[in-house]
Every structure is written in structure tokens, then in C-alpha cells.
Tab-separated table of C-alpha atoms in Angstrom:
chain	number	residue	atom	x	y	z
A	311	UNK	CA	-11.557	-19.021	-2.487
A	312	UNK	CA	-14.771	-16.688	-2.439
A	313	UNK	CA	-16.560	-17.614	-5.709
A	314	UNK	CA	-19.449	-18.448	-3.926
A	315	UNK	CA	-20.100	-14.382	-2.519
A	316	UNK	CA	-22.880	-12.695	-3.996
A	317	UNK	CA	-22.370	-10.537	-6.979
A	318	UNK	CA	-22.997	-6.623	-6.204
A	319	UNK	CA	-25.367	-4.970	-8.029
A	320	UNK	CA	-27.195	-2.564	-8.189
A	321	UNK	CA	-24.997	-0.520	-5.120
A	322	UNK	CA	-24.362	2.778	-4.846
A	323	UNK	CA	-20.598	3.679	-3.921
A	324	UNK	CA	-18.397	6.332	-3.699
A	325	UNK	CA	-14.488	6.759	-3.355
A	326	UNK	CA	-13.064	7.462	0.385
A	327	UNK	CA	-11.624	10.497	-0.286
A	328	UNK	CA	-14.791	12.157	-1.937
A	329	UNK	CA	-16.575	10.453	1.225
A	330	UNK	CA	-14.421	11.642	3.568
A	331	UNK	CA	-14.095	14.875	1.761
A	332	UNK	CA	-17.848	15.147	2.758
A	333	UNK	CA	-17.337	13.576	6.240
A	334	UNK	CA	-14.710	16.529	6.987
A	335	UNK	CA	-17.029	19.613	5.949
A	336	UNK	CA	-20.233	19.281	8.421
A	337	UNK	CA	-21.005	16.120	10.068
A	338	UNK	CA	-22.113	14.254	12.919
A	339	UNK	CA	-18.413	12.380	12.503
A	340	UNK	CA	-16.706	15.545	12.444
A	341	UNK	CA	-18.507	17.120	15.571
A	342	UNK	CA	-18.269	13.981	17.765
A	343	UNK	CA	-14.251	14.587	16.356
A	344	UNK	CA	-13.533	17.665	17.926
A	345	UNK	CA	-15.157	17.075	20.681
A	346	UNK	CA	-12.497	14.375	21.389
A	347	UNK	CA	-9.432	16.409	20.464
A	348	UNK	CA	-10.408	19.206	22.914
A	349	UNK	CA	-11.367	16.983	26.113
A	350	UNK	CA	-8.292	14.571	25.774
A	351	UNK	CA	-5.974	18.180	24.777
A	352	UNK	CA	-7.450	19.322	28.173
A	353	UNK	CA	-6.326	16.528	30.003
A	354	UNK	CA	-3.234	15.986	27.890
A	355	UNK	CA	-1.854	19.294	26.897
A	356	UNK	CA	1.112	17.858	24.685
A	357	UNK	CA	-1.629	16.992	22.633
A	358	UNK	CA	-2.406	20.568	21.533
A	359	UNK	CA	0.659	20.635	19.585
A	360	UNK	CA	-0.139	18.532	16.961
A	361	UNK	CA	-2.024	21.786	15.639
A	362	UNK	CA	1.841	23.598	14.922
A	363	UNK	CA	3.215	20.601	14.172
A	364	UNK	CA	4.174	20.118	10.501
A	365	UNK	CA	3.586	17.597	7.937
A	366	UNK	CA	4.209	17.088	4.164
A	367	UNK	CA	3.512	15.407	0.620
A	368	UNK	CA	3.954	12.769	-0.724
A	369	UNK	CA	2.529	10.738	2.382
A	370	UNK	CA	0.732	13.128	4.160
A	371	UNK	CA	-1.006	15.969	2.228
A	372	UNK	CA	-4.214	16.019	4.004
A	373	UNK	CA	-2.892	19.092	5.773
A	374	UNK	CA	0.507	21.013	6.342
A	375	UNK	CA	0.192	19.467	10.388
A	376	UNK	CA	-0.275	16.303	12.284
A	377	UNK	CA	-3.679	17.944	13.582
A	378	UNK	CA	-4.937	17.479	10.118
A	379	UNK	CA	-4.240	13.636	10.211
A	380	UNK	CA	-5.329	12.910	13.253
A	381	UNK	CA	-8.439	14.785	13.514
A	382	UNK	CA	-9.097	12.472	9.655
A	383	UNK	CA	-8.457	9.651	11.538
A	384	UNK	CA	-11.144	10.139	14.409
A	385	UNK	CA	-13.234	11.723	11.528
A	386	UNK	CA	-12.943	7.805	9.828
A	387	UNK	CA	-13.602	6.136	13.106
A	388	UNK	CA	-16.634	7.567	13.988
A	389	UNK	CA	-18.098	7.273	10.504
A	390	UNK	CA	-17.280	3.777	10.164
A	391	UNK	CA	-18.960	2.938	13.761
A	392	UNK	CA	-22.401	3.973	12.742
A	393	UNK	CA	-24.393	1.122	12.435
A	394	UNK	CA	-26.318	2.585	9.180
A	395	UNK	CA	-22.548	2.808	7.369
A	396	UNK	CA	-20.757	-0.076	5.876
A	397	UNK	CA	-17.543	-0.019	4.261
A	398	UNK	CA	-18.173	-2.199	1.105
A	399	UNK	CA	-20.196	1.979	0.138
A	400	UNK	CA	-16.417	2.714	-0.566
A	401	UNK	CA	-15.395	2.122	-4.506
A	402	UNK	CA	-11.618	1.075	-2.982
A	403	UNK	CA	-13.770	-1.618	-0.766
A	404	UNK	CA	-16.793	-2.794	-3.232
A	405	UNK	CA	-14.640	-3.810	-6.088
A	406	UNK	CA	-12.656	-5.973	-4.187
A	407	UNK	CA	-14.990	-9.022	-3.719
A	408	UNK	CA	-12.448	-11.678	-2.446
A	409	UNK	CA	-11.741	-10.115	1.087
A	410	UNK	CA	-15.094	-8.938	1.197
A	411	UNK	CA	-15.844	-11.044	4.413
A	412	UNK	CA	-12.465	-9.503	5.781
A	413	UNK	CA	-13.685	-6.010	5.381
A	414	UNK	CA	-17.364	-6.715	6.947
A	415	UNK	CA	-15.877	-8.183	9.957
A	416	UNK	CA	-12.851	-5.387	10.455
A	417	UNK	CA	-15.551	-2.941	10.620
A	418	UNK	CA	-17.336	-4.825	13.258
A	419	UNK	CA	-13.619	-4.887	14.889
A	420	UNK	CA	-13.713	-1.239	14.947
A	421	UNK	CA	-16.848	-0.881	16.410
A	422	UNK	CA	-16.182	-3.348	19.486
A	423	UNK	CA	-12.393	-1.966	19.975
A	424	UNK	CA	-13.580	1.592	19.215
A	425	UNK	CA	-11.920	2.895	22.839
A	426	UNK	CA	-8.658	1.644	21.558
A	427	UNK	CA	-8.392	2.883	18.454
A	428	UNK	CA	-9.390	6.495	19.892
A	429	UNK	CA	-6.320	6.106	22.515
A	430	UNK	CA	-4.367	4.635	19.453
A	431	UNK	CA	-5.112	7.483	17.289
A	432	UNK	CA	-4.404	10.433	19.770
A	433	UNK	CA	-1.111	8.292	20.971
A	434	UNK	CA	1.069	6.781	17.555
A	435	UNK	CA	1.946	9.921	16.717
A	436	UNK	CA	3.261	11.400	19.661
A	437	UNK	CA	6.540	11.206	19.558
A	438	UNK	CA	6.858	13.482	15.966
A	439	UNK	CA	7.180	16.281	18.273
A	440	UNK	CA	10.758	15.167	19.443
A	441	UNK	CA	11.913	13.344	16.235
A	442	UNK	CA	10.368	15.515	13.249
A	443	UNK	CA	13.923	16.592	10.543
A	444	UNK	CA	13.135	18.734	7.603
A	445	UNK	CA	14.723	18.388	4.321
A	446	UNK	CA	14.849	20.274	0.650
A	447	UNK	CA	16.965	19.416	-2.411
A	448	UNK	CA	20.036	21.819	-2.898
A	449	UNK	CA	18.424	25.201	-5.084
A	450	UNK	CA	14.698	25.132	-3.816
A	451	UNK	CA	13.029	27.364	-2.187
A	452	UNK	CA	12.848	24.841	1.104
A	453	UNK	CA	16.464	24.935	0.881
A	454	UNK	CA	16.718	28.869	0.923
A	455	UNK	CA	14.772	28.843	3.773
A	456	UNK	CA	17.132	26.762	5.606
A	457	UNK	CA	15.305	23.276	5.437
A	458	UNK	CA	17.757	21.207	4.243
A	459	UNK	CA	20.224	18.285	5.899
A	460	UNK	CA	22.481	19.427	9.134
A	461	UNK	CA	20.762	22.638	8.934
A	462	UNK	CA	22.366	25.029	11.835
A	463	UNK	CA	19.539	26.724	12.662
A	464	UNK	CA	17.523	26.148	15.450
A	465	UNK	CA	14.763	23.480	15.205
A	466	UNK	CA	11.475	25.738	16.735
A	467	UNK	CA	12.882	28.592	14.062
A	468	UNK	CA	12.843	26.020	11.787
A	469	UNK	CA	8.966	25.350	12.868
A	470	UNK	CA	7.729	28.947	13.192
A	471	UNK	CA	9.318	30.082	9.898
A	472	UNK	CA	7.879	26.789	7.940
A	473	UNK	CA	4.167	27.640	10.080
A	474	UNK	CA	4.789	31.441	8.866
A	475	UNK	CA	5.473	30.597	4.778
A	476	UNK	CA	2.170	28.412	5.479
A	477	UNK	CA	-0.233	30.998	6.239
A	478	UNK	CA	1.406	33.339	3.722
A	479	UNK	CA	0.451	30.443	0.962
A	480	UNK	CA	-2.709	30.014	2.529
A	481	UNK	CA	-3.645	33.498	2.583
A	482	UNK	CA	-2.420	34.179	-1.540
A	483	UNK	CA	-3.578	31.359	-2.428
A	484	UNK	CA	-7.263	30.816	-0.509
A	485	UNK	CA	-7.314	27.093	-0.671
A	486	UNK	CA	-8.406	24.444	1.753
A	487	UNK	CA	-5.881	22.337	4.146
A	488	UNK	CA	-5.285	20.000	1.528
A	489	UNK	CA	-4.661	22.117	-1.598
A	490	UNK	CA	-2.595	24.240	0.978
A	491	UNK	CA	-0.462	21.432	2.044
A	492	UNK	CA	0.321	20.512	-1.988
A	493	UNK	CA	0.713	24.081	-2.966
A	494	UNK	CA	2.925	24.953	-0.114
A	495	UNK	CA	5.207	21.042	-0.847
A	496	UNK	CA	5.387	21.942	-4.841
A	497	UNK	CA	6.637	25.908	-4.539
A	498	UNK	CA	9.054	24.732	-1.569
A	499	UNK	CA	9.816	21.393	-1.830
A	500	UNK	CA	10.245	20.624	2.110
A	501	UNK	CA	9.880	16.902	2.703
A	502	UNK	CA	9.108	16.845	6.838
A	503	UNK	CA	10.125	13.644	8.290
A	504	UNK	CA	10.231	11.462	12.573
A	505	UNK	CA	13.040	9.172	11.807
A	506	UNK	CA	11.879	6.484	14.939
A	507	UNK	CA	9.178	8.082	16.033
A	508	UNK	CA	7.309	5.037	17.135
A	509	UNK	CA	9.578	3.330	18.986
A	510	UNK	CA	9.814	6.832	21.147
A	511	UNK	CA	5.847	7.217	20.871
A	512	UNK	CA	5.750	3.811	22.442
A	513	UNK	CA	8.463	4.713	25.265
A	514	UNK	CA	8.962	5.910	29.117
A	515	UNK	CA	9.268	9.509	27.778
A	516	UNK	CA	4.817	9.286	26.797
A	517	UNK	CA	4.230	6.717	29.677
A	518	UNK	CA	2.037	9.501	31.302
A	519	UNK	CA	0.211	10.476	28.467
A	520	UNK	CA	-0.470	7.252	27.984
A	521	UNK	CA	-1.577	6.312	31.221
A	522	UNK	CA	-4.189	9.495	31.028
A	523	UNK	CA	-5.125	8.736	27.761
A	524	UNK	CA	-5.899	5.313	28.245
A	525	UNK	CA	-7.928	5.949	31.847
A	526	UNK	CA	-9.907	8.884	29.282
A	527	UNK	CA	-10.928	6.177	27.112
A	528	UNK	CA	-11.396	3.609	30.136
A	529	UNK	CA	-9.458	1.293	28.806
A	530	UNK	CA	-8.841	-2.513	30.777
A	531	UNK	CA	-5.280	-3.382	31.127
A	532	UNK	CA	-5.174	-6.154	28.168
A	533	UNK	CA	-5.910	-3.151	26.013
A	534	UNK	CA	-3.392	-1.232	27.554
A	535	UNK	CA	-0.543	-3.636	26.803
A	536	UNK	CA	-1.971	-4.171	23.439
A	537	UNK	CA	-2.017	-0.204	22.322
A	538	UNK	CA	0.964	0.062	23.200
A	539	UNK	CA	2.226	-2.926	21.126
A	540	UNK	CA	0.319	-1.145	18.277
A	541	UNK	CA	2.045	2.185	18.565
A	542	UNK	CA	5.753	0.313	18.468
A	543	UNK	CA	5.280	-0.829	15.950
A	544	UNK	CA	2.392	0.921	13.500
A	545	UNK	CA	5.078	1.288	11.117
A	546	UNK	CA	6.565	-2.134	11.117
A	547	UNK	CA	3.144	-2.586	9.991
A	548	UNK	CA	3.428	0.160	7.223
A	549	UNK	CA	6.990	-0.902	5.920
A	550	UNK	CA	6.455	-4.668	6.196
A	551	UNK	CA	3.456	-4.902	3.547
A	552	UNK	CA	4.100	-1.716	1.315
A	553	UNK	CA	5.505	-3.532	-1.500
A	554	UNK	CA	4.174	-6.730	-1.396
A	555	UNK	CA	2.525	-10.041	0.450
A	556	UNK	CA	4.704	-11.569	3.174
A	557	UNK	CA	3.117	-13.746	5.549
A	558	UNK	CA	6.249	-14.231	7.255
A	559	UNK	CA	5.876	-10.808	8.506
A	560	UNK	CA	2.388	-11.926	10.421
A	561	UNK	CA	4.284	-14.817	11.821
A	562	UNK	CA	7.117	-11.456	13.188
A	563	UNK	CA	4.046	-9.701	14.299
A	564	UNK	CA	2.566	-12.840	16.491
A	565	UNK	CA	5.929	-13.303	18.108
A	566	UNK	CA	6.263	-9.876	19.224
A	567	UNK	CA	2.452	-9.989	20.679
A	568	UNK	CA	3.434	-13.879	22.311
A	569	UNK	CA	6.300	-12.159	24.445
A	570	UNK	CA	4.058	-9.995	25.520
A	571	UNK	CA	1.248	-12.495	26.615
A	572	UNK	CA	-1.154	-10.711	23.963
A	573	UNK	CA	-3.572	-13.049	22.067
A	574	UNK	CA	-1.876	-13.756	18.080
A	575	UNK	CA	-5.490	-13.152	17.116
A	576	UNK	CA	-6.762	-9.759	18.937
A	577	UNK	CA	-3.168	-8.259	18.617
A	578	UNK	CA	-3.663	-8.950	14.739
A	579	UNK	CA	-7.305	-7.735	14.607
A	580	UNK	CA	-6.618	-4.245	16.081
A	581	UNK	CA	-3.307	-3.754	14.347
A	582	UNK	CA	-5.352	-4.444	10.886
A	583	UNK	CA	-7.893	-1.438	12.065
A	584	UNK	CA	-4.713	0.640	13.086
A	585	UNK	CA	-3.492	0.773	9.606
A	586	UNK	CA	-6.700	1.154	7.747
A	587	UNK	CA	-7.622	3.877	9.863
A	588	UNK	CA	-4.131	5.704	9.295
A	589	UNK	CA	-3.230	4.908	6.338
A	590	UNK	CA	-5.941	4.251	3.821
A	591	UNK	CA	-8.219	6.883	5.533
A	592	UNK	CA	-5.945	9.268	7.552
A	593	UNK	CA	-3.541	10.012	5.117
A	594	UNK	CA	-4.013	11.501	1.701
A	595	UNK	CA	-0.805	10.262	-0.592
A	596	UNK	CA	0.576	13.020	-3.406
A	597	UNK	CA	1.412	11.256	-6.501
A	598	UNK	CA	1.996	12.022	-10.042
A	599	UNK	CA	0.015	15.419	-9.403
A	600	UNK	CA	-2.925	13.812	-7.780
A	601	UNK	CA	-4.109	12.834	-5.176
A	602	UNK	CA	-4.488	9.008	-3.890
A	603	UNK	CA	-5.628	7.005	-1.232
A	604	UNK	CA	-2.338	4.285	-0.775
A	605	UNK	CA	-4.498	0.655	-0.175
A	606	UNK	CA	-1.411	-1.386	-0.826
A	607	UNK	CA	-0.430	-1.659	2.833
A	608	UNK	CA	-3.509	-2.788	3.821
A	609	UNK	CA	-4.562	-5.374	1.754
A	610	UNK	CA	-1.265	-6.816	1.286
A	611	UNK	CA	-1.808	-7.051	5.297
A	612	UNK	CA	-4.848	-8.970	4.439
A	613	UNK	CA	-3.542	-11.419	2.123
A	614	UNK	CA	0.098	-12.219	4.150
A	615	UNK	CA	-2.525	-12.875	6.839
A	616	UNK	CA	-4.239	-15.595	4.373
A	617	UNK	CA	-1.180	-17.313	4.137
A	618	UNK	CA	0.234	-17.053	6.826
A	619	UNK	CA	-2.581	-17.963	9.500
A	620	UNK	CA	-5.758	-19.441	6.878
A	621	UNK	CA	-7.939	-20.139	10.110
A	622	UNK	CA	-8.411	-16.537	10.680
A	623	UNK	CA	-9.872	-15.785	6.965
A	624	UNK	CA	-11.831	-19.460	8.057
A	625	UNK	CA	-13.394	-17.919	10.575
A	626	UNK	CA	-14.245	-14.249	9.339
A	627	UNK	CA	-15.657	-15.812	6.603
A	628	UNK	CA	-18.135	-17.927	8.689
A	629	UNK	CA	-18.788	-14.851	10.884
A	630	UNK	CA	-19.423	-13.056	7.961
A	631	UNK	CA	-21.734	-15.475	6.520
A	632	UNK	CA	-23.680	-15.933	9.592
A	633	UNK	CA	-23.902	-11.921	10.052
A	634	UNK	CA	-24.924	-12.435	6.222
A	635	UNK	CA	-28.033	-14.984	6.792
A	636	UNK	CA	-29.123	-12.733	9.477
A	637	UNK	CA	-29.776	-9.793	7.968
A	638	UNK	CA	-31.605	-11.164	5.065
A	639	UNK	CA	-33.632	-12.563	7.596
A	640	UNK	CA	-34.060	-9.502	9.044
A	641	UNK	CA	-35.241	-7.868	5.674
A	642	UNK	CA	-37.390	-10.508	5.122
A	643	UNK	CA	-39.296	-10.139	8.382
A	644	UNK	CA	-39.390	-5.854	7.963
A	645	UNK	CA	-41.033	-6.255	4.701
A	646	UNK	CA	-43.596	-8.975	6.121
A	647	UNK	CA	-42.195	-12.032	4.067
A	648	UNK	CA	-41.265	-14.977	6.731
A	649	UNK	CA	-41.586	-18.240	4.949
A	650	UNK	CA	-43.806	-19.615	6.713
A	651	UNK	CA	-46.035	-17.270	6.566
A	652	UNK	CA	-45.759	-16.893	2.797
A	653	UNK	CA	-46.092	-21.020	2.586
A	654	UNK	CA	-49.365	-20.367	4.058
A	655	UNK	CA	-50.827	-17.294	1.914
A	656	UNK	CA	-49.039	-19.314	-1.635
A	657	UNK	CA	-50.854	-22.672	-0.246
A	658	UNK	CA	-47.809	-24.668	-0.600
A	659	UNK	CA	-47.005	-27.067	1.266
A	660	UNK	CA	-43.847	-28.925	2.651
A	661	UNK	CA	-42.068	-30.367	0.245
A	662	UNK	CA	-39.177	-29.713	-2.353
A	663	UNK	CA	-41.528	-26.886	-4.031
A	664	UNK	CA	-40.722	-24.929	-0.580
A	665	UNK	CA	-37.077	-24.844	-1.324
A	666	UNK	CA	-37.592	-23.648	-4.687
A	667	UNK	CA	-39.432	-20.742	-3.895
A	668	UNK	CA	-37.196	-19.917	-0.859
A	669	UNK	CA	-34.945	-19.783	-3.117
A	670	UNK	CA	-36.251	-17.963	-6.276
A	671	UNK	CA	-37.460	-15.451	-3.344
A	672	UNK	CA	-33.763	-15.162	-2.272
A	673	UNK	CA	-32.781	-14.494	-5.775
A	674	UNK	CA	-35.103	-11.401	-6.560
A	675	UNK	CA	-34.222	-9.306	-3.063
A	676	UNK	CA	-30.900	-9.871	-4.338
A	677	UNK	CA	-31.762	-9.069	-7.824
A	678	UNK	CA	-30.801	-11.913	-9.589
A	679	UNK	CA	-34.156	-13.516	-10.856
A	680	UNK	CA	-36.483	-10.640	-12.164
A	681	UNK	CA	-39.515	-10.194	-10.507
A	682	UNK	CA	-41.578	-12.001	-13.454
A	683	UNK	CA	-40.105	-15.219	-12.374
A	684	UNK	CA	-42.393	-15.480	-9.777
A	685	UNK	CA	-45.676	-17.069	-11.332
A	686	UNK	CA	-47.868	-17.112	-8.364
A	687	UNK	CA	-50.731	-14.631	-8.923
A	688	UNK	CA	-50.601	-12.884	-6.119
A	689	UNK	CA	-49.636	-8.580	-6.228
A	690	UNK	CA	-49.344	-8.203	-2.967
A	691	UNK	CA	-46.728	-10.410	-2.295
A	692	UNK	CA	-44.999	-9.020	-5.061
A	693	UNK	CA	-45.017	-5.528	-3.988
A	694	UNK	CA	-43.593	-7.265	-0.504
A	695	UNK	CA	-41.097	-8.761	-2.812
A	696	UNK	CA	-40.034	-5.451	-4.585
A	697	UNK	CA	-40.170	-3.104	-1.613
A	698	UNK	CA	-38.069	-6.128	0.367
A	699	UNK	CA	-35.348	-5.681	-2.845
A	700	UNK	CA	-35.314	-2.149	-2.077
A	701	UNK	CA	-34.516	-2.746	1.695
A	702	UNK	CA	-31.896	-5.060	1.026
A	703	UNK	CA	-29.866	-2.953	-0.913
A	704	UNK	CA	-30.415	0.220	0.766
A	705	UNK	CA	-28.975	-0.966	4.392
A	706	UNK	CA	-26.178	-3.144	3.093
A	707	UNK	CA	-24.807	0.177	1.145
């Protein structure tokens, strides 16, 4: 479908896990995320409970408490929103050529809906504190501590015990939050679940918190309605697409938006962005003894869209191609290679030769042709072409 997209060359990419590990250590995104957390906690104290609400592998290995998940999502949001960052600089995205237009435009969607997505990050799991349950297999250390199905031990006691055991292990092993969560899971085999938390998060109980946080991020009425719908169905977005491509589920999502008089295209846009932040960037899975990024729900969502509502993929490609053309023109301008000036310097008269030279210049800049193919004896222009090539790949990555 996308066979005419340019082949990627000379792009330095990094894995999602390595990129986020760097972002989580010391970055502008981390500082901005933590500032945002402090501001929201001051207005909505219940958010501070995320710092002591357990989570567990295999689905959440980014840390032992919910705040690790929330902070990771926020860091990714701030980093992706930077104008100098491209999601295509990450291995998992750069290797999937047919979805390049979707990735490119979804990054724009994230920037355009930054406030709504910020509110979503803080609110989508707020119901977990009411629905949390623990389970550990019979005979495990976790079960011996009372973490088994239908345990009679009060929930507040189990929460305190869980956190105390985590702190002891962290002190013993002197490891970071990610490794501690896995070591703890392997030792105690406790799995944490939150049945139907999405429904509770979007319900009446947390209406006040949604209003305060929506006010904090200055959401308009349309975005507040969209936010509640995103929270309510974010788990469905994972469950619907985690095992394969299901275009009929896109129709379900569109019907849900339509019932609330929300534009279907807008809803699918922000839902895809939320799914990306929640599953790909906000979570670390632990599978077969290794850390992993689960791209399946997000990719299957996009591929299901292509089948259910093909006009969306076509519109993204049109928008993508325009942005690519604008970007290429900006590279020419920055390198001092505006085509009309180039033709004048090289004394190329109007006609077919101009088209041939323009195409050759583009191929050289995109590294699809060698500078030796430029048969004009003008070293200054050759130098500008090489500089433009460097600029093209530097700013595109």
C-alpha cells in the first residue's frame, strides 16, 4: 500500500526501552512530568495515592506502584511533544514502513491533544485503588503472606504488607524500580488485578476529580466528553486488539462515540494516541525472563482502522506527503539550494532538464544517489548538497 515511500537510510535508531530509560534518568521531559504531578497532586490529593498503590508484572514491570506507570506515560508525552523528536527514530516504529504515515501523524495528534492526553494519564486508572485484588499461587511466598484469592486479610493490611516487602527487597538488592518489580514478582509470585476499574474511573465517584483536572488543563466541553469516553473504554481498546486485527471493533468504538454525539474520527485519533502512551510507552511487560514492549494492541488498532475506515489511512497519507514535501523544501532553503537559484547558477533553461536535475538533487539529498552523479562542475553546490543531506537525516530522525 505504501510501496512508494522512501527507503530509510542512514538513520540512527534506538529501542523504545533504551530511549525511555534515558528519558527517565534525567531529562527535560522527566522534570516537566514531575512538575505536572506535583501540581495535580496539590489540587487532587487522591492522585498522591498512586505512589503507594501496587502494580505487578507481567503487565506492569516499570515499577512496583501505579505512579511509576503514570510518570512514565507523562515523560513519554512530554518527550514526544518536542518539535525536535521523531517517533520514527525508535526501532519499533522505524522498521514498520507501511504504517509510517500513521506514526508520523499520530505524533502530531499527540501534540495537538496534549492537554486532553495529560488529563487522561492522570485519570484513566484512578479507579484502581477501589478495585485492586491480589492473587498468588498456592505454596508461593506471596500466598504465605496472605496474597491469595478470597483472602480474609483486610485490604489495607495487604497494601501495607506489599509495600513493606518491596522496600525490604529494594534495600537488599540495591536495584532500581524496574528490576525491583521483577525480582519481587519472581520471589513472591503476586499478581495484582483491578477488575472493571475503567468503568469506575469514568463513573460518578470520580466526577469531581475529572472536573478539577479538566479545569487544570483547561479542557473545552468537547474534550471533557472525549476524555470520559477515553477513560471508560481504554481497557476495551487493549482487549479488542491485543490478539489480532478486528475491524468490526473499530465500528463498535465509532458507535460509542456517535451515541454521545462525538466526532468519530476525532475519537479514534485520541484513542489511538492514548493507547500508544498507555501500552507502548507507559508499560513494560516481562515475558519469558525478558523485558518487552507490547506493540500488538496499538498496531492492530491501526491495521483494523485501515480495513474499517480506509479514508482515515488515505487522509493521513495525504497529510504525511504534504508534510514531507514541506520538510524537504525547508531543507533546500536552509542549505541555500532553492531550485530557481540553482537553475540560474547552473544556467539551466526552462525545460525537461530542470525536472531531471531537481529529481537528481532530491535523490542525492535523500541518499538515493551518489554525489558523483552530479555532473556539474560547481564545488560550492556539491558542498551544499552534502550539507543538505546531513541536515535532511539529522532533522528527520
